[in-house]
Coordinates of C-alpha atoms in Angstrom, one line a residue:
M1 CA -100.3 -23.2 -77.4
H2 CA -100.5 -19.6 -77.3
C3 CA -103.3 -17.7 -74.9
T4 CA -104.4 -14.7 -76.3
Q5 CA -107.8 -14.2 -74.3
S6 CA -107.0 -10.7 -72.3
N7 CA -109.3 -11.7 -69.5
S8 CA -107.6 -14.7 -68.6
Y9 CA -106.3 -15.3 -65.2
I10 CA -103.0 -15.5 -66.6
S11 CA -103.2 -11.9 -67.9
L12 CA -104.7 -10.4 -65.1
L13 CA -101.1 -10.7 -63.1
P14 CA -100.0 -7.1 -62.3
N15 CA -96.8 -6.0 -64.4
E16 CA -94.7 -5.5 -61.4
I17 CA -95.2 -9.0 -60.2
L18 CA -94.7 -10.3 -63.8
R19 CA -91.8 -8.6 -64.0
E20 CA -90.4 -9.9 -60.7
I21 CA -91.2 -13.2 -61.9
F22 CA -89.7 -13.1 -65.5
K23 CA -86.5 -12.1 -63.6
Y24 CA -85.8 -15.7 -62.6
F25 CA -85.4 -16.7 -66.2
I26 CA -82.6 -13.8 -66.8
P27 CA -79.9 -15.8 -69.0
V28 CA -76.2 -16.5 -68.7
S29 CA -75.7 -18.1 -71.9
P30 CA -76.9 -17.4 -75.4
E31 CA -78.6 -21.0 -75.0
D32 CA -80.7 -20.2 -72.1
N33 CA -83.6 -19.4 -74.6
F34 CA -86.7 -20.0 -72.2
R35 CA -87.1 -16.0 -72.3
L36 CA -88.5 -16.9 -75.9
T37 CA -91.4 -19.1 -74.5
L38 CA -92.1 -16.3 -72.0
S39 CA -92.9 -14.1 -74.7
Q40 CA -95.4 -16.5 -76.3
I41 CA -97.9 -17.1 -73.8
C42 CA -99.9 -14.1 -74.4
G43 CA -99.8 -10.9 -75.9
H44 CA -99.6 -9.2 -72.2
W45 CA -96.6 -11.3 -71.4
R46 CA -95.1 -10.9 -74.7
A47 CA -95.3 -6.8 -73.7
I48 CA -93.7 -7.4 -70.4
A49 CA -91.1 -9.7 -71.4
C50 CA -89.9 -7.8 -74.7
G51 CA -89.6 -4.6 -72.1
L52 CA -87.6 -6.2 -69.8
Q53 CA -84.0 -5.5 -71.3
Q54 CA -82.2 -8.1 -68.8
L55 CA -83.7 -10.8 -70.5
W56 CA -81.9 -10.0 -74.2
T57 CA -78.3 -9.2 -72.3
Y58 CA -77.1 -12.7 -74.3
P59 CA -77.9 -12.5 -78.1
D60 CA -77.9 -15.9 -79.6
F61 CA -75.8 -15.7 -82.7
Q62 CA -76.4 -19.0 -84.3
T63 CA -79.5 -17.6 -85.4
P64 CA -78.9 -14.0 -86.8
E65 CA -82.2 -12.6 -87.4
L66 CA -83.5 -13.7 -83.8
A67 CA -79.9 -12.2 -82.4
K68 CA -80.9 -8.9 -84.4
E69 CA -84.3 -8.7 -82.8
M70 CA -82.7 -9.6 -79.4
L71 CA -80.6 -6.7 -79.8
K72 CA -83.4 -4.3 -80.6
R73 CA -85.2 -5.3 -77.4
L74 CA -81.9 -4.9 -75.3
G75 CA -81.8 -1.1 -75.1
G76 CA -78.9 0.3 -72.6
A77 CA -78.9 -2.8 -71.0
P78 CA -75.5 -4.6 -70.6
L79 CA -74.3 -6.8 -73.6
H80 CA -72.9 -9.8 -73.2
I81 CA -71.3 -11.4 -76.5
Q82 CA -70.8 -15.2 -76.8
F83 CA -69.2 -15.6 -80.6
I84 CA -67.9 -19.0 -81.8
H85 CA -67.1 -18.9 -85.6
A86 CA -67.3 -22.7 -85.8
E87 CA -70.9 -22.7 -84.9
H88 CA -73.3 -23.8 -87.6
T89 CA -76.0 -21.2 -88.3
R90 CA -79.8 -22.2 -87.4
K91 CA -82.1 -21.1 -89.8
T92 CA -85.4 -20.4 -88.0
H93 CA -87.4 -19.0 -91.1
R94 CA -86.9 -20.8 -94.4
M95 CA -88.8 -18.0 -96.5
L96 CA -87.1 -15.1 -94.8
P97 CA -87.0 -12.3 -97.3
S98 CA -83.3 -11.7 -98.8
D99 CA -83.3 -8.0 -97.5
L100 CA -83.4 -9.4 -93.8
I101 CA -80.9 -12.1 -93.7
I102 CA -77.5 -11.2 -92.6
S103 CA -74.8 -13.3 -92.0
R104 CA -73.2 -13.8 -88.4
T105 CA -70.0 -12.3 -88.5
E106 CA -71.8 -9.0 -90.1
L107 CA -74.0 -8.7 -87.2
L108 CA -71.1 -9.2 -85.2
Y109 CA -69.3 -6.3 -86.5
Q110 CA -72.5 -4.3 -86.1
T111 CA -72.9 -5.4 -82.6
F112 CA -69.4 -4.1 -81.3
R113 CA -71.1 -0.4 -82.4
Q114 CA -72.8 -0.5 -79.1
A115 CA -69.7 -1.1 -77.5
S116 CA -70.6 1.5 -74.5
H117 CA -72.3 -1.5 -72.6
L118 CA -70.2 -4.2 -73.4
E119 CA -69.6 -6.0 -70.7
T120 CA -68.4 -9.3 -71.5
V121 CA -66.7 -10.7 -74.4
N122 CA -66.1 -14.1 -75.8
L123 CA -64.8 -14.6 -79.3
D124 CA -63.3 -17.6 -81.0
M125 CA -62.8 -16.8 -84.5
P126 CA -59.9 -17.2 -87.3
S127 CA -57.3 -15.0 -87.3
S128 CA -58.5 -13.4 -90.3
L129 CA -62.0 -12.3 -89.0
M130 CA -60.2 -11.1 -85.5
Q131 CA -58.0 -8.7 -87.4
E132 CA -61.2 -7.5 -89.5
L133 CA -62.9 -7.0 -86.1
A134 CA -59.8 -5.2 -84.7
A135 CA -59.7 -2.8 -88.0
R136 CA -63.4 -1.8 -87.8
H137 CA -64.0 -1.7 -84.1
V138 CA -62.1 1.5 -82.9
H139 CA -65.4 2.6 -80.0
T140 CA -63.9 2.3 -76.3
A141 CA -65.5 0.2 -73.8
P142 CA -66.2 1.4 -70.7
A143 CA -68.2 -1.0 -68.8
L144 CA -66.5 -4.2 -70.2
R145 CA -65.2 -6.3 -67.5
S146 CA -64.3 -9.8 -69.1
L147 CA -62.6 -10.5 -72.2
Y148 CA -62.2 -13.8 -73.8
L149 CA -60.0 -14.3 -77.1
F150 CA -59.5 -17.7 -78.9
S151 CA -57.6 -17.7 -82.5
D152 CA -55.1 -19.6 -84.5
G153 CA -52.2 -16.7 -84.1
C154 CA -52.8 -13.1 -83.8
D155 CA -51.6 -10.0 -82.3
L156 CA -53.6 -7.2 -81.7
S157 CA -52.9 -3.5 -82.1
P158 CA -52.9 -1.5 -78.5
D159 CA -56.2 0.5 -80.0
F160 CA -58.0 -3.1 -79.8
M161 CA -61.4 -1.7 -78.1
G162 CA -60.5 1.8 -78.5
G163 CA -57.4 1.1 -76.3
N164 CA -59.9 2.2 -73.3
A165 CA -61.4 -0.4 -71.2
P166 CA -60.8 0.8 -67.5
L167 CA -63.1 -1.8 -65.8
L168 CA -61.7 -4.9 -67.6
T169 CA -60.2 -7.2 -65.0
R170 CA -60.6 -10.6 -66.5
L171 CA -58.3 -11.5 -69.6
V172 CA -58.4 -15.1 -71.2
L173 CA -56.0 -15.3 -74.2
D174 CA -55.7 -18.8 -76.2
G175 CA -53.7 -18.2 -79.8
C176 CA -54.4 -14.3 -79.2
G177 CA -52.1 -11.6 -78.1
L178 CA -52.1 -7.9 -77.4
A179 CA -49.4 -5.5 -77.5
Y180 CA -47.3 -5.3 -74.6
N181 CA -48.0 -1.9 -73.6
S182 CA -51.9 -2.1 -74.3
P183 CA -53.7 0.0 -72.0
L184 CA -56.2 -2.9 -71.8
L185 CA -53.7 -4.6 -69.4
H186 CA -53.3 -2.2 -66.7
N187 CA -56.0 -3.1 -64.5
L188 CA -56.3 -6.6 -65.0
T189 CA -56.7 -8.9 -61.9
S190 CA -56.8 -12.1 -63.8
L191 CA -55.1 -13.6 -66.6
D192 CA -55.2 -16.8 -68.4
L193 CA -52.6 -17.6 -71.1
T194 CA -52.4 -20.5 -73.3
G195 CA -49.6 -20.7 -76.1
S196 CA -49.1 -24.0 -77.6
Q197 CA -48.7 -24.4 -81.0
H198 CA -50.3 -20.8 -81.8
E199 CA -47.6 -19.0 -80.3
T200 CA -47.9 -15.2 -80.2
S201 CA -45.2 -12.4 -79.6
F202 CA -47.3 -11.6 -76.4
A203 CA -47.0 -15.2 -75.0
R204 CA -43.5 -15.2 -76.1
R205 CA -42.5 -12.0 -74.5
L206 CA -45.0 -12.4 -71.7
C207 CA -42.7 -11.3 -68.9
E208 CA -42.4 -7.8 -70.5
A209 CA -45.9 -7.8 -70.7
L210 CA -46.6 -8.5 -67.1
R211 CA -44.6 -5.6 -66.1
F212 CA -47.9 -3.5 -67.1
M213 CA -50.1 -5.7 -64.8
P214 CA -49.5 -4.2 -61.5
M215 CA -53.0 -5.0 -60.2
L216 CA -53.0 -9.1 -61.2
E217 CA -54.2 -11.5 -58.9
C218 CA -54.4 -14.5 -60.5
L219 CA -52.3 -15.9 -63.4
D220 CA -53.0 -19.3 -65.3
L221 CA -50.3 -20.2 -67.9
D222 CA -50.6 -23.3 -70.2
E223 CA -48.1 -24.0 -72.5
V224 CA -46.2 -20.7 -72.4
Y225 CA -42.5 -20.8 -72.8
C226 CA -40.9 -17.3 -72.6
D227 CA -38.0 -16.1 -74.5
D228 CA -37.2 -13.3 -72.1
P229 CA -33.1 -13.1 -71.3
E230 CA -32.2 -14.0 -67.9
D231 CA -30.9 -10.7 -67.0
S232 CA -34.1 -9.0 -68.3
V233 CA -35.9 -6.9 -65.8
I234 CA -38.1 -8.7 -63.2
A235 CA -41.9 -8.2 -63.1
E236 CA -43.6 -7.4 -59.8
L237 CA -46.8 -8.7 -59.3
P238 CA -47.4 -7.5 -55.8
K239 CA -51.0 -8.0 -55.4
L240 CA -50.4 -11.7 -56.9
R241 CA -52.2 -14.5 -54.6
R242 CA -52.4 -17.6 -57.4
I243 CA -50.2 -18.6 -60.0
G244 CA -51.2 -21.8 -62.1
L245 CA -48.4 -23.4 -64.9
H246 CA -49.2 -26.2 -67.0
C247 CA -46.6 -27.2 -69.6
T248 CA -44.9 -30.6 -71.2
D249 CA -41.8 -29.7 -70.6
L250 CA -39.8 -28.4 -67.1
S251 CA -38.6 -25.5 -68.8
G252 CA -41.9 -24.0 -68.8
A253 CA -40.9 -23.5 -64.7
T254 CA -38.0 -20.8 -66.0
I255 CA -41.2 -18.2 -65.9
F256 CA -40.1 -17.9 -62.0
N257 CA -36.8 -16.2 -62.7
H258 CA -38.8 -13.1 -64.6
I259 CA -41.4 -12.6 -61.9
S260 CA -42.0 -11.3 -58.1
F261 CA -44.6 -11.9 -56.1
P262 CA -45.7 -12.3 -52.2
T263 CA -44.4 -14.9 -50.3
T264 CA -48.0 -16.0 -49.4
T265 CA -49.2 -16.6 -53.2
F266 CA -50.5 -19.9 -54.2
V267 CA -48.0 -21.6 -56.5
Q268 CA -49.3 -24.9 -58.8
V269 CA -47.1 -26.4 -61.5
E270 CA -48.2 -29.2 -63.7
V271 CA -45.4 -30.9 -66.1
S272 CA -46.9 -33.7 -67.8
Y273 CA -44.6 -35.5 -70.4
P274 CA -46.2 -37.4 -73.0
E275 CA -43.6 -39.9 -73.1
P276 CA -40.0 -39.9 -71.5
P277 CA -38.0 -36.7 -71.9
E278 CA -34.9 -37.1 -74.2
D279 CA -31.5 -35.4 -73.9
V280 CA -32.2 -34.0 -70.5
S281 CA -29.1 -33.6 -68.1
V282 CA -29.4 -33.4 -64.6
D283 CA -27.7 -29.4 -64.9
D284 CA -31.2 -28.6 -66.8
I285 CA -33.1 -30.0 -64.0
E286 CA -30.9 -28.2 -61.3
F287 CA -31.3 -24.9 -63.2
V288 CA -35.3 -25.1 -63.6
W289 CA -35.7 -25.9 -59.8
S290 CA -33.3 -23.0 -59.0
G291 CA -36.0 -20.9 -60.4
I292 CA -38.8 -22.7 -58.5
G293 CA -36.7 -22.3 -55.3
R294 CA -36.2 -18.6 -55.7
M295 CA -39.7 -18.1 -54.3
L296 CA -38.2 -19.0 -51.0
S297 CA -35.4 -16.2 -51.0
P298 CA -36.0 -13.3 -48.6
R299 CA -34.4 -10.4 -51.3
Y300 CA -36.7 -12.2 -53.9
F301 CA -39.6 -10.5 -52.5
P302 CA -40.2 -7.0 -51.0
G303 CA -42.2 -9.0 -48.0
G304 CA -39.5 -11.2 -46.7
E305 CA -39.3 -15.1 -47.0
R306 CA -41.8 -17.8 -47.5
I307 CA -42.6 -19.9 -44.6
I308 CA -42.9 -23.5 -45.1
K309 CA -43.7 -25.6 -41.8
A310 CA -44.6 -29.1 -43.5
L311 CA -43.1 -30.4 -46.8
A312 CA -44.1 -33.3 -48.7
V313 CA -42.0 -35.2 -51.7
D314 CA -43.8 -38.0 -53.0
G315 CA -43.6 -40.1 -56.0
D316 CA -43.5 -43.5 -57.7
V317 CA -42.0 -45.3 -60.8
E318 CA -44.5 -47.5 -61.9
Y319 CA -44.9 -49.9 -65.0
E320 CA -47.0 -47.3 -66.6
G321 CA -45.3 -44.4 -65.9
L322 CA -43.5 -41.9 -63.3
S323 CA -45.1 -39.4 -61.0
F324 CA -43.2 -36.7 -58.6
T325 CA -45.1 -34.3 -56.1
L326 CA -44.1 -31.8 -53.9
K327 CA -46.5 -30.4 -51.5
A328 CA -45.7 -27.6 -48.9
W329 CA -47.7 -26.1 -46.6
D330 CA -47.0 -22.7 -44.1
T331 CA -49.4 -24.1 -41.4
I332 CA -49.4 -27.3 -40.0
P333 CA -51.7 -29.8 -41.8
P334 CA -53.9 -32.5 -39.9
F335 CA -51.1 -35.1 -38.4
D336 CA -53.7 -38.2 -39.7
S337 CA -54.1 -36.4 -43.1
I338 CA -50.4 -35.7 -44.1
I339 CA -49.9 -39.1 -43.1
D340 CA -51.3 -40.9 -46.1
D341 CA -52.8 -38.2 -48.3
R342 CA -56.5 -38.9 -46.9
G343 CA -59.2 -37.0 -45.1
H344 CA -59.3 -33.2 -45.7
L345 CA -55.7 -32.1 -46.0
P346 CA -55.5 -28.5 -46.8
I347 CA -54.5 -26.9 -49.9
P348 CA -51.0 -26.6 -50.2
N349 CA -49.2 -23.5 -50.8
L350 CA -46.9 -25.1 -53.3
H351 CA -47.8 -27.8 -55.4
I352 CA -45.4 -29.1 -58.1
T353 CA -46.3 -32.2 -60.2
V354 CA -43.9 -33.7 -62.7
D355 CA -45.1 -36.9 -64.3
W356 CA -45.5 -38.8 -67.8
S357 CA -47.4 -41.8 -68.9
E358 CA -44.3 -43.8 -70.6
R359 CA -41.2 -45.1 -68.7
D360 CA -38.4 -46.6 -69.8
R361 CA -34.7 -48.0 -68.1
E362 CA -33.9 -44.2 -67.6
S363 CA -37.0 -43.6 -65.4
P364 CA -35.2 -44.1 -61.9
T365 CA -32.5 -41.9 -62.6
F366 CA -34.2 -39.3 -63.8
F367 CA -36.8 -39.7 -60.8
E368 CA -33.2 -39.3 -58.3
W369 CA -32.4 -36.1 -60.3
L370 CA -35.7 -34.5 -59.4
F371 CA -35.5 -35.6 -56.1
K372 CA -32.2 -34.3 -55.2
A373 CA -32.9 -31.1 -57.3
A374 CA -36.2 -30.3 -55.7
I375 CA -34.8 -30.7 -51.9
R376 CA -31.8 -28.5 -53.0
A377 CA -34.2 -25.9 -54.2
F378 CA -36.1 -25.4 -50.7
K379 CA -32.6 -25.2 -49.1
R380 CA -34.2 -22.6 -47.0
L381 CA -36.1 -23.9 -44.6
P382 CA -35.8 -22.4 -41.2
V383 CA -39.1 -23.1 -39.5
L384 CA -39.8 -26.7 -41.1
E385 CA -41.6 -28.9 -38.8
I386 CA -43.0 -31.8 -40.7
L387 CA -41.3 -33.7 -43.3
R388 CA -42.9 -36.6 -45.2
L389 CA -40.8 -38.7 -47.7
G390 CA -42.4 -41.2 -50.2
A391 CA -39.8 -41.9 -52.7
F392 CA -40.4 -44.6 -55.6
P393 CA -41.5 -48.0 -53.1
R394 CA -40.6 -50.2 -56.2
Y395 CA -37.1 -48.8 -56.3
S396 CA -35.7 -48.5 -52.9
E397 CA -32.9 -50.2 -52.9
N398 CA -30.4 -47.5 -53.1
L399 CA -32.8 -45.0 -51.1
S400 CA -30.4 -44.2 -48.1
N401 CA -27.5 -43.1 -50.1
L402 CA -30.2 -41.0 -52.2
L403 CA -31.6 -39.5 -49.4
I404 CA -28.3 -38.5 -47.5
E405 CA -27.0 -37.2 -50.5
A406 CA -29.9 -35.1 -51.1
L407 CA -31.0 -34.2 -47.6
E408 CA -27.7 -33.9 -45.9
P409 CA -26.2 -30.4 -47.4
H410 CA -29.4 -28.5 -46.5
L411 CA -31.9 -30.1 -44.3
W412 CA -29.9 -31.8 -41.8
S413 CA -30.0 -29.3 -39.0
T414 CA -33.7 -27.8 -39.7
P415 CA -36.1 -27.8 -36.7
V416 CA -38.2 -31.0 -37.9
H417 CA -39.9 -32.9 -35.1
T418 CA -41.8 -35.1 -37.3
L419 CA -40.4 -37.2 -39.9
I420 CA -43.3 -39.2 -42.1
F421 CA -41.6 -42.2 -44.2
H422 CA -44.1 -43.0 -46.6
V423 CA -42.1 -46.2 -48.0
E424 CA -42.2 -49.6 -48.3
H425 CA -39.4 -51.2 -46.7
A426 CA -37.9 -48.3 -45.2
A427 CA -36.9 -49.2 -41.9
A428 CA -33.3 -50.0 -43.0
D429 CA -32.8 -46.8 -45.0
L430 CA -34.1 -44.8 -42.4
A431 CA -31.9 -46.8 -39.7
E432 CA -28.5 -45.7 -42.0
M433 CA -29.8 -42.4 -42.3
L434 CA -30.5 -41.4 -38.9
V435 CA -27.1 -42.2 -37.4
Y436 CA -25.2 -40.3 -40.5
Q437 CA -22.4 -38.6 -39.1
P438 CA -19.3 -38.0 -41.2
D439 CA -16.2 -35.7 -40.0
N440 CA -18.0 -36.0 -36.3
K441 CA -20.6 -33.6 -37.2
P442 CA -23.7 -33.5 -35.1
L443 CA -26.5 -36.4 -35.9
P444 CA -29.4 -35.1 -38.1
L445 CA -32.6 -34.0 -37.2
S446 CA -31.8 -33.2 -33.8
K447 CA -35.1 -32.1 -33.2
L448 CA -36.7 -35.2 -34.4
E449 CA -39.5 -36.3 -31.8
T450 CA -42.0 -38.2 -33.8
L451 CA -41.4 -41.0 -36.3
V452 CA -44.0 -42.2 -38.8
F453 CA -43.6 -45.3 -40.9
T454 CA -46.1 -46.4 -43.6
Y455 CA -46.1 -49.7 -45.6
F456 CA -44.4 -51.0 -42.5
D457 CA -43.1 -54.9 -42.7
F458 CA -41.8 -56.2 -39.4
D459 CA -39.2 -57.8 -40.8
H460 CA -36.5 -58.9 -38.0
Q461 CA -33.2 -57.7 -39.4
L462 CA -35.3 -54.2 -40.4
V463 CA -36.7 -53.8 -36.9
E464 CA -33.2 -54.7 -35.3
G465 CA -31.2 -52.1 -37.4
L466 CA -33.9 -49.4 -36.4
Y467 CA -33.8 -50.3 -32.8
K468 CA -29.8 -49.9 -33.0
S469 CA -29.7 -46.3 -34.8
L470 CA -32.6 -44.9 -32.4
R471 CA -30.6 -46.4 -29.3
T472 CA -27.2 -44.9 -30.6
R473 CA -29.5 -41.2 -30.9
M474 CA -30.8 -41.7 -27.4
R475 CA -27.5 -42.2 -25.7
Q476 CA -26.6 -38.9 -27.4
G477 CA -29.7 -37.0 -25.9
M478 CA -32.0 -37.9 -29.2
K479 CA -34.9 -39.7 -27.7
L480 CA -38.1 -40.3 -29.6
K481 CA -41.2 -39.7 -27.9
K482 CA -43.8 -41.4 -30.5
N483 CA -43.9 -43.7 -33.1
V484 CA -46.7 -44.3 -35.6
V485 CA -46.7 -47.3 -37.9
R486 CA -49.3 -47.9 -40.8
A487 CA -48.1 -51.7 -41.5
S488 CA -47.9 -52.8 -44.7
E489 CA -50.9 -54.9 -46.0
N490 CA -48.9 -58.0 -47.0
D491 CA -47.1 -58.0 -44.0
S492 CA -48.2 -60.8 -40.9
G493 CA -47.2 -58.9 -37.9
S494 CA -45.1 -62.0 -37.0
N495 CA -42.3 -60.2 -35.6
M496 CA -44.6 -57.6 -34.0
D497 CA -43.8 -59.0 -30.4
L498 CA -40.3 -57.9 -31.3
F499 CA -41.1 -54.3 -32.1
E500 CA -43.3 -53.8 -28.9
R501 CA -40.0 -54.9 -26.9
V502 CA -38.4 -52.0 -28.8
V503 CA -41.3 -49.5 -28.3
E504 CA -41.2 -50.5 -24.4
E505 CA -37.4 -50.2 -23.8
L506 CA -37.3 -46.9 -26.0
D507 CA -40.3 -45.6 -23.9
W508 CA -42.0 -44.3 -26.8
D509 CA -45.8 -43.3 -27.4
F510 CA -47.0 -45.9 -29.7
D511 CA -49.5 -45.8 -32.4
Y512 CA -50.4 -48.9 -34.7
T513 CA -52.8 -49.5 -37.1
A514 CA -52.4 -53.3 -38.6
G515 CA -52.3 -54.0 -42.6
E516 CA -55.9 -55.1 -44.0
D517 CA -56.4 -58.5 -44.1
E518 CA -57.7 -59.8 -47.6
D519 CA -59.6 -62.5 -46.3
E520 CA -61.4 -60.7 -43.7
E521 CA -64.8 -60.3 -44.4
S522 CA -65.9 -56.5 -44.3
D523 CA -68.4 -55.4 -41.6
E524 CA -72.3 -54.8 -42.8
D525 CA -71.8 -51.2 -43.2
G526 CA -68.5 -51.4 -44.8
D527 CA -67.1 -48.5 -43.4
Q528 CA -65.6 -49.8 -40.0
E529 CA -62.8 -51.9 -41.0
E530 CA -60.1 -49.2 -40.6
S531 CA -61.6 -48.0 -37.1
N532 CA -61.6 -52.0 -35.9
N533 CA -57.9 -52.6 -36.9
T534 CA -56.8 -49.3 -34.9
K535 CA -55.0 -49.9 -31.5
T536 CA -53.5 -47.6 -29.8
N537 CA -51.0 -48.1 -26.9
S538 CA -53.6 -47.3 -24.3
E539 CA -56.4 -49.8 -25.6
S540 CA -53.2 -52.7 -25.8
T541 CA -53.0 -52.8 -22.5
E542 CA -56.0 -54.7 -21.8
S543 CA -55.6 -56.7 -25.5
D544 CA -53.3 -59.1 -26.8
P545 CA -51.6 -57.3 -29.5

């Protein structure tokens, strides 16, 4: 396999060309060992490869003897350490002399003496070894940029890494914590913290630690539940661009009561209950959502209030579980995309999801609590233009009462011009809601111009009820300009002629898409069915609807 002839063509390549070629094989992880192959072609290649320091920046600690040799070849190049204690040691030489054998852990401790050119560190080890490393390593890390620490529950002292890593911007902690006032936190731009069963004092007192991270731009929290009291000092994060929260209990969202960030920050909250929640009251849910709703308060941010122009509240109670989703955008999404979540729907500025895999008899009630609390939390929506409602299609018997109770206090006077109903059999509920006028108050949604139905069923009574409501609004000067209908797949369209007469009398711009016929054969390409089923008002003038 090895070529040793010094006059072979492969050995005659100039050193400069070989170095440039070898740079294409600079590793990005310890497992990238093609660099070893380069050093075994011939003596000339070996000399060039061993002298190219960038090839040895990721020592392979699974083979300690080889890693030790790599560290010698490294010189002063940036050093990247990835050490997973649970991995098995690979033995490449069965007859290696005993004085050359070194344990992986001991080699790691020795490697940290080269802290002056450490650039990234990724450690996954028990707390006992992590504490020993911290005690033995007192050197500063002036070039360190990324630090990943995974353990089974430990807090490191303020002088970890010599208490000095001015270039450190990325920190990932899982079962491991730092002192609240550690100098390592001051210049962070990205923090990823996981709590779970390996809680640390750093995770429990996160809000206190966040006060020392004014440069933070990205914050990801997984199973972190803060113990900070409600009256604690709020941590201000003026540069935060994104925050992600993942937990198995809604109480994790109370973090929003303790931090402040710009109104443009992207917020994602995912709550996944493994089973239906127990002992959860409507007051508990209101409290949690009040923390999320604070993100809209103008006094909560030094830059004004968050702008929300489009809001979608969707959910479903299925046989296998329950899901609830709230999305909000500060710009108007493409119309067809927001109707049914298809196409290139922009990433929402706020994205909140609550779901669990099992359901019980209380699931519909719990969903109603979530829906009401969410709407009431987002009560400051002065520029809202598009509102999409998709409330549990399988449980829509009391939908009108639910919508009226939830929406009436806060959203009735908003400048919403487009209302999307992504709900089965929604016409009757919408008809009642659109003419709800207690105590001679003005009719709701006075700016409404476009009405959208999905899952629409042309039931005679539903169409009649909607027709009466819209005529009532028209008599008070609230005329609808456009109606978009996405019919239910099971709807035969038998009452389509009735609906078309309603459209003609009310003078709408009408956009209708029929439900898919299960017996209809697909086109040859299989992708033209939807476009062939679409018919606009302008097209229907020459064809039978």
